Tab-separated table of C-alpha atoms in Angstrom:
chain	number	residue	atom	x	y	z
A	163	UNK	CA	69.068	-1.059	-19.031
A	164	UNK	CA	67.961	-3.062	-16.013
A	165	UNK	CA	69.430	-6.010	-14.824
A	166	UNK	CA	67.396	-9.400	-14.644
A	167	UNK	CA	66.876	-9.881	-11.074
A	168	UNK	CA	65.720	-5.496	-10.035
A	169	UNK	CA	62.217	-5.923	-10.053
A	170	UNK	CA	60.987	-3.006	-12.052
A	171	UNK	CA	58.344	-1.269	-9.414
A	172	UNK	CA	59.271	-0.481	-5.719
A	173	UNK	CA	59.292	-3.142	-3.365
A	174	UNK	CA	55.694	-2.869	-1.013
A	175	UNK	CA	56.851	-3.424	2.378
A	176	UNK	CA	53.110	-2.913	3.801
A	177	UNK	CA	51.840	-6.242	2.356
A	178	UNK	CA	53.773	-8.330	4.441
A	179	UNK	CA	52.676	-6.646	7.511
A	180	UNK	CA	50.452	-8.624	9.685
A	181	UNK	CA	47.148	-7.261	11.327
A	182	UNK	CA	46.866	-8.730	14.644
A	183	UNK	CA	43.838	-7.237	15.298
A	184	UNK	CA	42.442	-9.085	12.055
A	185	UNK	CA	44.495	-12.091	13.177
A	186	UNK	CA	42.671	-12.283	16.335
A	187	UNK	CA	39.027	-11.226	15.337
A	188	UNK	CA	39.354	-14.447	13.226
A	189	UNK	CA	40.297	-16.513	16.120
A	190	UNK	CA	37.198	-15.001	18.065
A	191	UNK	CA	35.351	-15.984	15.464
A	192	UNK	CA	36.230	-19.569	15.157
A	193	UNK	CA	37.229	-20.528	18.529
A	194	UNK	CA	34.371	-23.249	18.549
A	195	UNK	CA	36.277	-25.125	15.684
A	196	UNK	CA	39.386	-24.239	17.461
A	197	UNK	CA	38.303	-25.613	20.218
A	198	UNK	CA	36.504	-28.901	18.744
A	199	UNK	CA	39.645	-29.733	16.884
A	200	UNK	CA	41.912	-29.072	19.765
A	201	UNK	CA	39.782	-31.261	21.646
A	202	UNK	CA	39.248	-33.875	19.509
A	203	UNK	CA	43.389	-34.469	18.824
A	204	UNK	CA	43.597	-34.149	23.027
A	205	UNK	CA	41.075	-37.269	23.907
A	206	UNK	CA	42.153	-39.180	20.730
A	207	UNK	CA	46.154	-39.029	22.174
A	208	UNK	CA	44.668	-39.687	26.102
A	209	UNK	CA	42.486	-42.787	24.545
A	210	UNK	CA	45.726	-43.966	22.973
A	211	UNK	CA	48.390	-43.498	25.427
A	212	UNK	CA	45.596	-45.115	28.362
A	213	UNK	CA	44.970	-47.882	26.252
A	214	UNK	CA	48.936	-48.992	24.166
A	215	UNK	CA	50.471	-51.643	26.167
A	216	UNK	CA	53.400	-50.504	27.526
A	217	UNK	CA	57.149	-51.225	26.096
A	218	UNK	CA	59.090	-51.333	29.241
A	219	UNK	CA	58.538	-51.995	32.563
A	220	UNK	CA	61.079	-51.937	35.416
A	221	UNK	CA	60.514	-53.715	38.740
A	222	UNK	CA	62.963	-53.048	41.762
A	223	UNK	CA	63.363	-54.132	45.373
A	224	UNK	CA	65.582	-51.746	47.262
A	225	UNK	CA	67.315	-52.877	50.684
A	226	UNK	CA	67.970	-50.109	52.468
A	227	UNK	CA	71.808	-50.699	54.269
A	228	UNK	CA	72.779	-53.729	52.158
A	229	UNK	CA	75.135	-53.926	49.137
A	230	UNK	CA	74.688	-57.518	48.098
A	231	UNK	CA	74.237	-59.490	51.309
A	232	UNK	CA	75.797	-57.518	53.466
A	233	UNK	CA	74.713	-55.100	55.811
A	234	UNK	CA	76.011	-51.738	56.012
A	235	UNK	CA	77.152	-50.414	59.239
């Protein structure tokens, strides 16, 4: 008698190969849509990071030799 949780035929370890060669004949093969999507998500993020107002802005004036009001020596 077999316990619950032995599957009863042999485990396939073939079937969760992968076939890169398959793998990439399918990405040969529908690089245009690979390509258009890609695209598509690049100018859409470019259209909306050019065009949000910006959250923070920092403005400095730096004079070189001073701390405060005094000069440096």
């Amino acid at each position: 008698m077999q316990p619950n949780n032995i599957p009863k035929e042999p485990f396939c370890v073939e079937e969760d190969e992968i076939d890169l060669v398959e793998l990439l004949r399918t990405i040969k093969k529908r690089r245009k849509i690979l390509f258009l999507v890609t695209g598509i998500f690049t100018m859409g993020a470019a259209i909306y990071v050019f065009l949000k107002t910006p959250l923070y802005e920092v403005k400095a004036n730096l004079r070189i030799g001073f701390i405060g009001k005094e000069l440096l020596e």
